[in-house]
Short mmCIF file of C-alpha atoms and ligand atoms in Angstrom, two decimals:
data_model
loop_
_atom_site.label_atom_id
_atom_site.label_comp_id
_atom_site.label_asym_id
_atom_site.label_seq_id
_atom_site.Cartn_x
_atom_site.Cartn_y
_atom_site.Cartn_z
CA UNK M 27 -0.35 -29.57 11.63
CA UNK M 28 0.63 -27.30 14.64
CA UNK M 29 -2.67 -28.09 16.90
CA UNK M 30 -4.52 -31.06 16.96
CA UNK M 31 -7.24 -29.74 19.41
CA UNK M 32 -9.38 -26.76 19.59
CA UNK M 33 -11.62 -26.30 23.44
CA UNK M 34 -14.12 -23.95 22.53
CA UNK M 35 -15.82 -21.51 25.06
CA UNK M 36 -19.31 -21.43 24.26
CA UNK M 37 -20.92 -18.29 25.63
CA UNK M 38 -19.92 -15.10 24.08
CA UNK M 39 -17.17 -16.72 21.77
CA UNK M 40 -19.45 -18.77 19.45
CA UNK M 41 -21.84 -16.23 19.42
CA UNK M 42 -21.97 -12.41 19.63
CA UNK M 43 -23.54 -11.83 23.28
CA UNK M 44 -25.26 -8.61 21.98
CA UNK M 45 -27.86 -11.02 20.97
CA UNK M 46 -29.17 -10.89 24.50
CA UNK M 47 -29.25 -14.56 25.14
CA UNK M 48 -26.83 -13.82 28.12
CA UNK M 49 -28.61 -10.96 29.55
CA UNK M 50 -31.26 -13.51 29.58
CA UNK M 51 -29.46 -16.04 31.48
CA UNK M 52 -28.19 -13.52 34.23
CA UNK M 53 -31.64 -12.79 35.15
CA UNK M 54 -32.77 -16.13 35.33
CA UNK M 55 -29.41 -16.56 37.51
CA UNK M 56 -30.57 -13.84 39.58
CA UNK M 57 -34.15 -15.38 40.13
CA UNK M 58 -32.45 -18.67 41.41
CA UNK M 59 -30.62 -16.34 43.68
CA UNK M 60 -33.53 -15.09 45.14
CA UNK M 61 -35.11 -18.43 45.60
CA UNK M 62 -32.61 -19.99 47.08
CA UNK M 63 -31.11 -17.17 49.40
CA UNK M 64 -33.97 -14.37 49.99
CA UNK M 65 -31.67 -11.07 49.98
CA UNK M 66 -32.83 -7.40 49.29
CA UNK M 67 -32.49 -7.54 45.10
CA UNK M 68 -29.87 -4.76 45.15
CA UNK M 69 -27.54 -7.01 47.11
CA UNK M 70 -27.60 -8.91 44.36
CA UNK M 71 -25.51 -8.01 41.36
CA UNK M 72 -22.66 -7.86 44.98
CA UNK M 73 -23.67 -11.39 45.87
CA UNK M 74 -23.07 -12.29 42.22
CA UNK M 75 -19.25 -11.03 42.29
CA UNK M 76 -18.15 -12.60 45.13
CA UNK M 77 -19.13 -15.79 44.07
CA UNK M 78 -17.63 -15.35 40.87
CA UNK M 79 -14.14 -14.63 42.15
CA UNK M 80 -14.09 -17.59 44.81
CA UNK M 81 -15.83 -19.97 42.54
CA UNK M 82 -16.00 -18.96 39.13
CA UNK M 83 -19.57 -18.92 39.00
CA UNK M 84 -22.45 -18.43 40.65
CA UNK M 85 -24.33 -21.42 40.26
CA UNK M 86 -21.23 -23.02 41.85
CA UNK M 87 -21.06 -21.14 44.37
CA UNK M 88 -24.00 -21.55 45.61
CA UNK M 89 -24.42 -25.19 45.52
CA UNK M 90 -21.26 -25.38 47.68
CA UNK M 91 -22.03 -22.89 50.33
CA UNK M 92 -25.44 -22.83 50.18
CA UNK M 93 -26.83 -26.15 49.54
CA UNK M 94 -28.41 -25.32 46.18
CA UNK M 95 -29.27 -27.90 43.78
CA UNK M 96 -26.69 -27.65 41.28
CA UNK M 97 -28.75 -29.73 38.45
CA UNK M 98 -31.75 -27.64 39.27
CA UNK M 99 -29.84 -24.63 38.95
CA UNK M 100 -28.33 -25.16 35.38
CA UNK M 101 -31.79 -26.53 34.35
CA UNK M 102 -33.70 -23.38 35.74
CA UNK M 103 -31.44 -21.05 34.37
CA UNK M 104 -31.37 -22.19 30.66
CA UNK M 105 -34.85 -23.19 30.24
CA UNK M 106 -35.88 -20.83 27.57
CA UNK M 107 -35.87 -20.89 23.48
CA UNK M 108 -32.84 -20.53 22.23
CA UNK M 109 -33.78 -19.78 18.90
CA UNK M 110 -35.26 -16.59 19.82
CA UNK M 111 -31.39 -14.99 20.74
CA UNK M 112 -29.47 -17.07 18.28
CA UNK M 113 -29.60 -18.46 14.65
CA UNK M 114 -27.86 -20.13 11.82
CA UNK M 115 -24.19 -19.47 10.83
CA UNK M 116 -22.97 -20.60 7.40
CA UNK M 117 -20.19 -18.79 8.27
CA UNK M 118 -18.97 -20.54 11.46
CA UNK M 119 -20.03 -23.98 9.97
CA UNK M 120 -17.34 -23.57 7.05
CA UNK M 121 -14.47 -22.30 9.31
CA UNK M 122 -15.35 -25.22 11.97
CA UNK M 123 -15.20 -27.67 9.01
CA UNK M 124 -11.95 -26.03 7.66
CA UNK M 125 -10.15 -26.37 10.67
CA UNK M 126 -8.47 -29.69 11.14
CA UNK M 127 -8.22 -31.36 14.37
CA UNK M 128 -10.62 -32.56 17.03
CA UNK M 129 -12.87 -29.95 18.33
CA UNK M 130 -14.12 -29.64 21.56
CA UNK M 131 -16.98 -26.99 23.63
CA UNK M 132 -15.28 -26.36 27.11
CA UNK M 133 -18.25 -24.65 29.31
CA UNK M 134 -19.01 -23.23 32.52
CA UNK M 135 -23.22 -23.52 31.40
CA UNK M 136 -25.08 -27.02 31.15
CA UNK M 137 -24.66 -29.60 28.42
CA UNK M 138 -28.46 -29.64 27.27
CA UNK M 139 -28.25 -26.24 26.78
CA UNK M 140 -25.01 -25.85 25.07
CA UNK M 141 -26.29 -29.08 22.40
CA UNK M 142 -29.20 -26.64 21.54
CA UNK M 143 -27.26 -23.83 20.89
CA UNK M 144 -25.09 -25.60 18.78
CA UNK M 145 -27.65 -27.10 17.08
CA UNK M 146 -29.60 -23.67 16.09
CA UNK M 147 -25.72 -22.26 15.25
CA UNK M 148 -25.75 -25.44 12.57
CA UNK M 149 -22.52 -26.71 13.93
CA UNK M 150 -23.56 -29.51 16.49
CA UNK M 151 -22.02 -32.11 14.39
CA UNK M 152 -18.61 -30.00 13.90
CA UNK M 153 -17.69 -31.20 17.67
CA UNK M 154 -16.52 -33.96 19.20
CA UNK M 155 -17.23 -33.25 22.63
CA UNK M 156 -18.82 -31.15 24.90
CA UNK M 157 -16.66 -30.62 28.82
CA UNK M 158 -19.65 -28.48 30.69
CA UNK M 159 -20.10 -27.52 34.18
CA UNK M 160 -21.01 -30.80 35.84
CA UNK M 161 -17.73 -32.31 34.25
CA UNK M 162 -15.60 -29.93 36.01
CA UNK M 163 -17.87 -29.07 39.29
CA UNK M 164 -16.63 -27.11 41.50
CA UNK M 165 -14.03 -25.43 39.94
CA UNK M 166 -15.08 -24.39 36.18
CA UNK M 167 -12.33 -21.69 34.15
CA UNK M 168 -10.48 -20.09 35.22
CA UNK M 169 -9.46 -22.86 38.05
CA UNK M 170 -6.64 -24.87 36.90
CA UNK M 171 -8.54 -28.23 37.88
CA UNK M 172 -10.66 -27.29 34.92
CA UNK M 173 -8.68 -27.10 32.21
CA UNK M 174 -6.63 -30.55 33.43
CA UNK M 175 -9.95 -32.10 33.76
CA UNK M 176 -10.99 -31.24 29.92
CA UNK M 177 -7.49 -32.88 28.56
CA UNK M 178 -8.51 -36.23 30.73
CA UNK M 179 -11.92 -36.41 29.89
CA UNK M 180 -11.02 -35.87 25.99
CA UNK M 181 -7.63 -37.78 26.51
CA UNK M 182 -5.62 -35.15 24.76
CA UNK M 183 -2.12 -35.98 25.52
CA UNK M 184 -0.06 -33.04 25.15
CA UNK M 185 -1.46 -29.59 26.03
CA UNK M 186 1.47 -27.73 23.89
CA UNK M 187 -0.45 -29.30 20.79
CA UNK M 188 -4.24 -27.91 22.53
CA UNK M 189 -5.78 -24.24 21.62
CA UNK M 190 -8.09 -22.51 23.87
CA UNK M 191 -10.99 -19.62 22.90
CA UNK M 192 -12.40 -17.90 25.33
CA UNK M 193 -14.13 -14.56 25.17
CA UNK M 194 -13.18 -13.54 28.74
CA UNK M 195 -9.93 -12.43 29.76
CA UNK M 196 -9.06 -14.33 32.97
CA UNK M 197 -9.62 -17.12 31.25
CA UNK M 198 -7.81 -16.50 28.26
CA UNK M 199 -4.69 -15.65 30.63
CA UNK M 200 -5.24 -19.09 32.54
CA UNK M 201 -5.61 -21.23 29.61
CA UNK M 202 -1.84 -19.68 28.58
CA UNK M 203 -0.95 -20.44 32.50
CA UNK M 204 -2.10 -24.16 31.67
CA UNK M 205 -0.18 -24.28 28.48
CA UNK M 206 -2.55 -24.10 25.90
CA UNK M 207 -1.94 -21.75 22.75
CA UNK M 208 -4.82 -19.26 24.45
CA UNK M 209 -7.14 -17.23 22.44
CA UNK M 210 -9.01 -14.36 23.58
CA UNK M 211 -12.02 -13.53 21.26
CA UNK M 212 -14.18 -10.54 21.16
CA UNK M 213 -13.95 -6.54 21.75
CA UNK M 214 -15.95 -6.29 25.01
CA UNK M 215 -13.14 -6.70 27.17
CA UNK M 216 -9.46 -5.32 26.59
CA UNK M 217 -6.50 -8.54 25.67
CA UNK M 218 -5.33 -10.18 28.11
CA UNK M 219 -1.51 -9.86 28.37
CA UNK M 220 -0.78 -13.56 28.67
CA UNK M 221 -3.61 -14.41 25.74
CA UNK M 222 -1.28 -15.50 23.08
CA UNK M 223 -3.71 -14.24 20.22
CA UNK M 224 -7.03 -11.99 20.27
CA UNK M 225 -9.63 -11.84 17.16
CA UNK M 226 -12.60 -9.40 17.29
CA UNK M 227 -14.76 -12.29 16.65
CA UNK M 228 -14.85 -16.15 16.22
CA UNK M 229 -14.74 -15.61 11.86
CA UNK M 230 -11.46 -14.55 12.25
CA UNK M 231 -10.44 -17.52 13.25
CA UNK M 232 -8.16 -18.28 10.24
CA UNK M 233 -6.42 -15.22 10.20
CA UNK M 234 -4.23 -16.30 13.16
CA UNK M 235 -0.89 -17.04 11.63
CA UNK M 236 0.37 -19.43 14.50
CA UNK M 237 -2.94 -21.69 13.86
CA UNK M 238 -1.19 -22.91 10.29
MG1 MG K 324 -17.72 -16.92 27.54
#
Protein backbone atom coordinates (compact mmCIF):
# COMPACT_ATOMS: atom_id res chain seq x y z
CA UNK A 1 0.00 0.00 0.00
CA UNK A 2 1.26 3.50 -1.17
CA UNK A 3 -0.80 5.67 1.61
CA UNK A 4 -1.66 4.66 4.85
CA UNK A 5 -3.68 7.88 5.70
CA UNK A 6 -6.37 9.78 4.06
CA UNK A 7 -7.28 13.73 5.98
CA UNK A 8 -10.48 14.46 4.61
CA UNK A 9 -11.86 18.08 4.15
CA UNK A 10 -15.30 18.03 5.12
CA UNK A 11 -17.16 20.95 3.61
CA UNK A 12 -17.61 20.91 -0.06
CA UNK A 13 -15.43 17.68 -0.61
CA UNK A 14 -17.70 15.11 1.13
CA UNK A 15 -20.56 16.67 -0.11
CA UNK A 16 -21.64 18.65 -3.21
CA UNK A 17 -22.03 22.36 -1.73
CA UNK A 18 -24.88 23.02 -4.27
CA UNK A 19 -26.92 21.47 -1.62
CA UNK A 20 -27.00 24.83 0.09
CA UNK A 21 -25.87 23.69 3.46
CA UNK A 22 -22.92 26.21 3.03
CA UNK A 23 -24.84 29.09 1.83
CA UNK A 24 -26.55 28.39 5.01
CA UNK A 25 -23.62 28.56 7.17
CA UNK A 26 -22.25 31.90 5.58
CA UNK A 27 -25.28 33.63 6.63
CA UNK A 28 -25.35 32.43 9.95
CA UNK A 29 -21.48 33.55 9.84
CA UNK A 30 -22.60 36.81 8.76
CA UNK A 31 -25.24 37.19 11.64
CA UNK A 32 -22.41 36.49 14.25
CA UNK A 33 -20.64 39.23 12.43
CA UNK A 34 -23.15 41.58 13.03
CA UNK A 35 -23.53 40.70 16.64
CA UNK A 36 -20.36 40.83 17.54
CA UNK A 37 -19.01 43.89 15.45
CA UNK A 38 -22.16 46.20 14.40
CA UNK A 39 -20.97 47.32 10.74
CA UNK A 40 -23.23 48.62 7.83
CA UNK A 41 -24.24 44.86 6.24
CA UNK A 42 -22.60 45.74 2.91
CA UNK A 43 -19.24 46.00 4.65
CA UNK A 44 -19.68 42.74 5.25
CA UNK A 45 -18.99 40.19 2.57
CA UNK A 46 -15.28 42.90 2.69
CA UNK A 47 -14.95 42.21 6.40
CA UNK A 48 -15.35 38.52 5.57
CA UNK A 49 -12.20 38.51 3.06
CA UNK A 50 -9.86 40.06 5.02
CA UNK A 51 -10.24 37.83 7.70
CA UNK A 52 -10.04 34.99 5.55
CA UNK A 53 -6.65 35.84 4.09
CA UNK A 54 -4.94 36.77 7.56
CA UNK A 55 -6.61 33.99 9.39
CA UNK A 56 -8.15 31.52 7.33
CA UNK A 57 -11.43 32.05 8.62
CA UNK A 58 -13.64 34.20 9.92
CA UNK A 59 -14.68 32.81 13.03
CA UNK A 60 -10.92 32.92 13.78
CA UNK A 61 -10.45 35.94 13.07
CA UNK A 62 -12.61 37.34 15.00
CA UNK A 63 -12.04 35.65 18.21
CA UNK A 64 -8.42 36.89 17.96
CA UNK A 65 -8.94 40.49 17.15
CA UNK A 66 -12.09 40.97 18.35
CA UNK A 67 -12.67 39.11 21.44
CA UNK A 68 -15.41 36.85 20.10
CA UNK A 69 -16.27 33.72 21.71
CA UNK A 70 -14.81 31.22 19.56
CA UNK A 71 -17.04 28.14 21.06
CA UNK A 72 -20.06 30.35 20.75
CA UNK A 73 -19.23 31.13 17.36
CA UNK A 74 -18.87 27.53 15.89
CA UNK A 75 -21.98 26.60 17.99
CA UNK A 76 -24.12 29.60 16.58
CA UNK A 77 -23.13 29.09 13.23
CA UNK A 78 -23.96 25.33 12.78
CA UNK A 79 -26.99 25.10 14.81
CA UNK A 80 -29.42 24.05 12.21
CA UNK A 81 -30.72 20.47 10.73
CA UNK A 82 -28.47 19.03 8.79
CA UNK A 83 -30.60 16.64 7.27
CA UNK A 84 -32.51 19.17 5.50
CA UNK A 85 -29.13 20.05 3.00
CA UNK A 86 -27.62 16.61 3.11
CA UNK A 87 -28.54 12.83 2.97
CA UNK A 88 -27.43 9.30 2.66
CA UNK A 89 -24.61 8.11 0.32
CA UNK A 90 -24.30 4.39 -0.48
CA UNK A 91 -21.98 5.51 -2.75
CA UNK A 92 -19.38 7.26 -0.55
CA UNK A 93 -19.89 4.56 2.21
CA UNK A 94 -18.51 1.74 -0.27
CA UNK A 95 -15.51 3.80 -1.59
CA UNK A 96 -14.67 4.91 2.20
CA UNK A 97 -14.82 1.17 3.12
CA UNK A 98 -12.76 0.20 -0.03
CA UNK A 99 -10.07 2.34 0.70
CA UNK A 100 -7.49 0.93 3.04
CA UNK A 101 -5.77 2.92 5.56
CA UNK A 102 -6.76 5.09 8.48
CA UNK A 103 -9.08 7.81 7.63
CA UNK A 104 -9.26 10.99 9.05
CA UNK A 105 -11.90 14.51 8.69
CA UNK A 106 -9.39 17.53 8.81
CA UNK A 107 -11.83 20.75 9.32
CA UNK A 108 -11.87 24.33 9.62
CA UNK A 109 -15.97 23.94 11.06
CA UNK A 110 -16.80 22.42 14.63
CA UNK A 111 -16.61 18.78 15.63
CA UNK A 112 -20.41 18.42 16.69
CA UNK A 113 -21.30 19.54 13.56
CA UNK A 114 -19.02 17.67 11.35
CA UNK A 115 -20.18 14.08 13.56
CA UNK A 116 -23.75 14.96 12.30
CA UNK A 117 -22.96 15.37 8.94
CA UNK A 118 -21.20 12.34 8.81
CA UNK A 119 -23.66 10.61 10.43
CA UNK A 120 -26.68 11.67 7.91
CA UNK A 121 -23.80 10.92 4.92
CA UNK A 122 -23.85 7.12 6.60
CA UNK A 123 -20.13 7.16 6.95
CA UNK A 124 -19.50 8.26 10.67
CA UNK A 125 -18.08 4.97 11.49
CA UNK A 126 -15.71 4.93 8.22
CA UNK A 127 -13.34 7.50 10.29
CA UNK A 128 -11.03 7.35 12.74
CA UNK A 129 -10.76 10.78 13.69
CA UNK A 130 -12.03 14.00 13.38
CA UNK A 131 -8.94 17.27 13.57
CA UNK A 132 -11.63 20.40 13.61
CA UNK A 133 -11.17 23.96 14.28
CA UNK A 134 -10.57 24.04 18.02
CA UNK A 135 -7.71 21.40 17.44
CA UNK A 136 -5.84 23.67 15.27
CA UNK A 137 -7.08 27.31 16.64
CA UNK A 138 -5.76 29.92 15.34
CA UNK A 139 -4.35 28.88 12.34
CA UNK A 140 -6.81 26.29 10.45
CA UNK A 141 -5.70 25.30 6.36
CA UNK A 142 -4.10 26.65 4.70
CA UNK A 143 -1.51 27.64 7.71
CA UNK A 144 1.21 25.23 7.89
CA UNK A 145 0.71 24.85 11.82
CA UNK A 146 -2.42 23.09 10.74
CA UNK A 147 -1.56 20.48 8.81
CA UNK A 148 1.62 19.58 11.38
CA UNK A 149 -0.86 19.72 14.09
CA UNK A 150 -3.28 16.96 12.33
CA UNK A 151 -0.11 14.42 11.86
CA UNK A 152 0.57 14.93 15.89
CA UNK A 153 -2.75 14.70 17.04
CA UNK A 154 -3.33 11.41 14.78
CA UNK A 155 0.42 10.39 15.29
CA UNK A 156 0.97 9.74 11.64
CA UNK A 157 4.61 9.41 11.28
CA UNK A 158 5.58 10.10 7.87
CA UNK A 159 3.67 12.70 5.83
CA UNK A 160 5.13 11.20 2.32
CA UNK A 161 2.80 8.10 3.24
CA UNK A 162 -0.45 10.92 4.16
CA UNK A 163 -3.12 12.09 1.31
CA UNK A 164 -4.96 15.25 1.59
CA UNK A 165 -8.68 16.25 -0.10
CA UNK A 166 -9.63 19.40 -0.11
CA UNK A 167 -12.15 21.11 -2.33
CA UNK A 168 -10.41 24.52 -2.21
CA UNK A 169 -7.43 25.36 -4.02
CA UNK A 170 -5.09 27.12 -1.55
CA UNK A 171 -5.40 24.43 0.38
CA UNK A 172 -4.90 21.80 -1.95
CA UNK A 173 -1.52 23.72 -2.98
CA UNK A 174 -0.49 23.88 0.84
CA UNK A 175 -1.19 20.41 1.70
CA UNK A 176 1.48 19.58 -1.44
CA UNK A 177 3.75 22.48 0.32
CA UNK A 178 3.44 20.23 3.59
CA UNK A 179 4.18 17.07 1.77
CA UNK A 180 1.16 15.32 1.56
CA UNK A 181 0.06 13.57 -1.83
CA UNK A 182 -2.68 16.69 -2.20
CA UNK A 183 -5.98 16.29 -3.77
CA UNK A 184 -8.07 18.93 -5.06
CA UNK A 185 -11.78 17.82 -5.46
CA UNK A 186 -14.58 19.50 -7.20
CA UNK A 187 -15.26 21.83 -10.45
CA UNK A 188 -16.08 25.12 -8.67
CA UNK A 189 -12.72 26.31 -8.59
CA UNK A 190 -9.94 25.82 -11.39
CA UNK A 191 -6.69 23.02 -10.14
CA UNK A 192 -4.39 24.18 -8.30
CA UNK A 193 -0.93 23.89 -9.94
CA UNK A 194 0.82 22.31 -6.98
CA UNK A 195 -2.47 19.86 -6.28
CA UNK A 196 -0.92 16.64 -7.24
CA UNK A 197 -4.39 15.15 -8.44
CA UNK A 198 -7.99 16.81 -9.05
CA UNK A 199 -11.40 14.63 -9.34
CA UNK A 200 -14.71 16.38 -10.21
CA UNK A 201 -16.09 14.86 -7.18
CA UNK A 202 -15.27 12.72 -4.05
CA UNK A 203 -16.74 9.16 -6.18
CA UNK A 204 -13.92 9.42 -8.19
CA UNK A 205 -11.87 8.74 -5.70
CA UNK A 206 -10.57 5.38 -7.06
CA UNK A 207 -9.83 6.46 -10.32
CA UNK A 208 -6.59 8.15 -9.15
CA UNK A 209 -3.86 5.91 -10.38
CA UNK A 210 -1.15 7.07 -7.76
CA UNK A 211 -3.74 6.04 -4.83
CA UNK A 212 -2.98 2.07 -5.80
MG1 LIG B 1 -14.01 22.70 1.93
Amino acid sequence: MLFNAYFFDLDGTLYDTSCGMLDHINHLIDEWILRVLPMPRENVNSFRHDMFQKYGGTLPGLAVEYGSDYYASLRFCHDFRVEDFVSENPVLRELLLQLQGRKYILTTSYRFYAVRVLKVLGILDCFDGIIDAIDVFPTPKPAPEAFRRALQITAEPDVRRCVFLDDQPRNAAAGHREGFFSVQVGTEFAKDPLADAWIPRIEDLLSIPELF
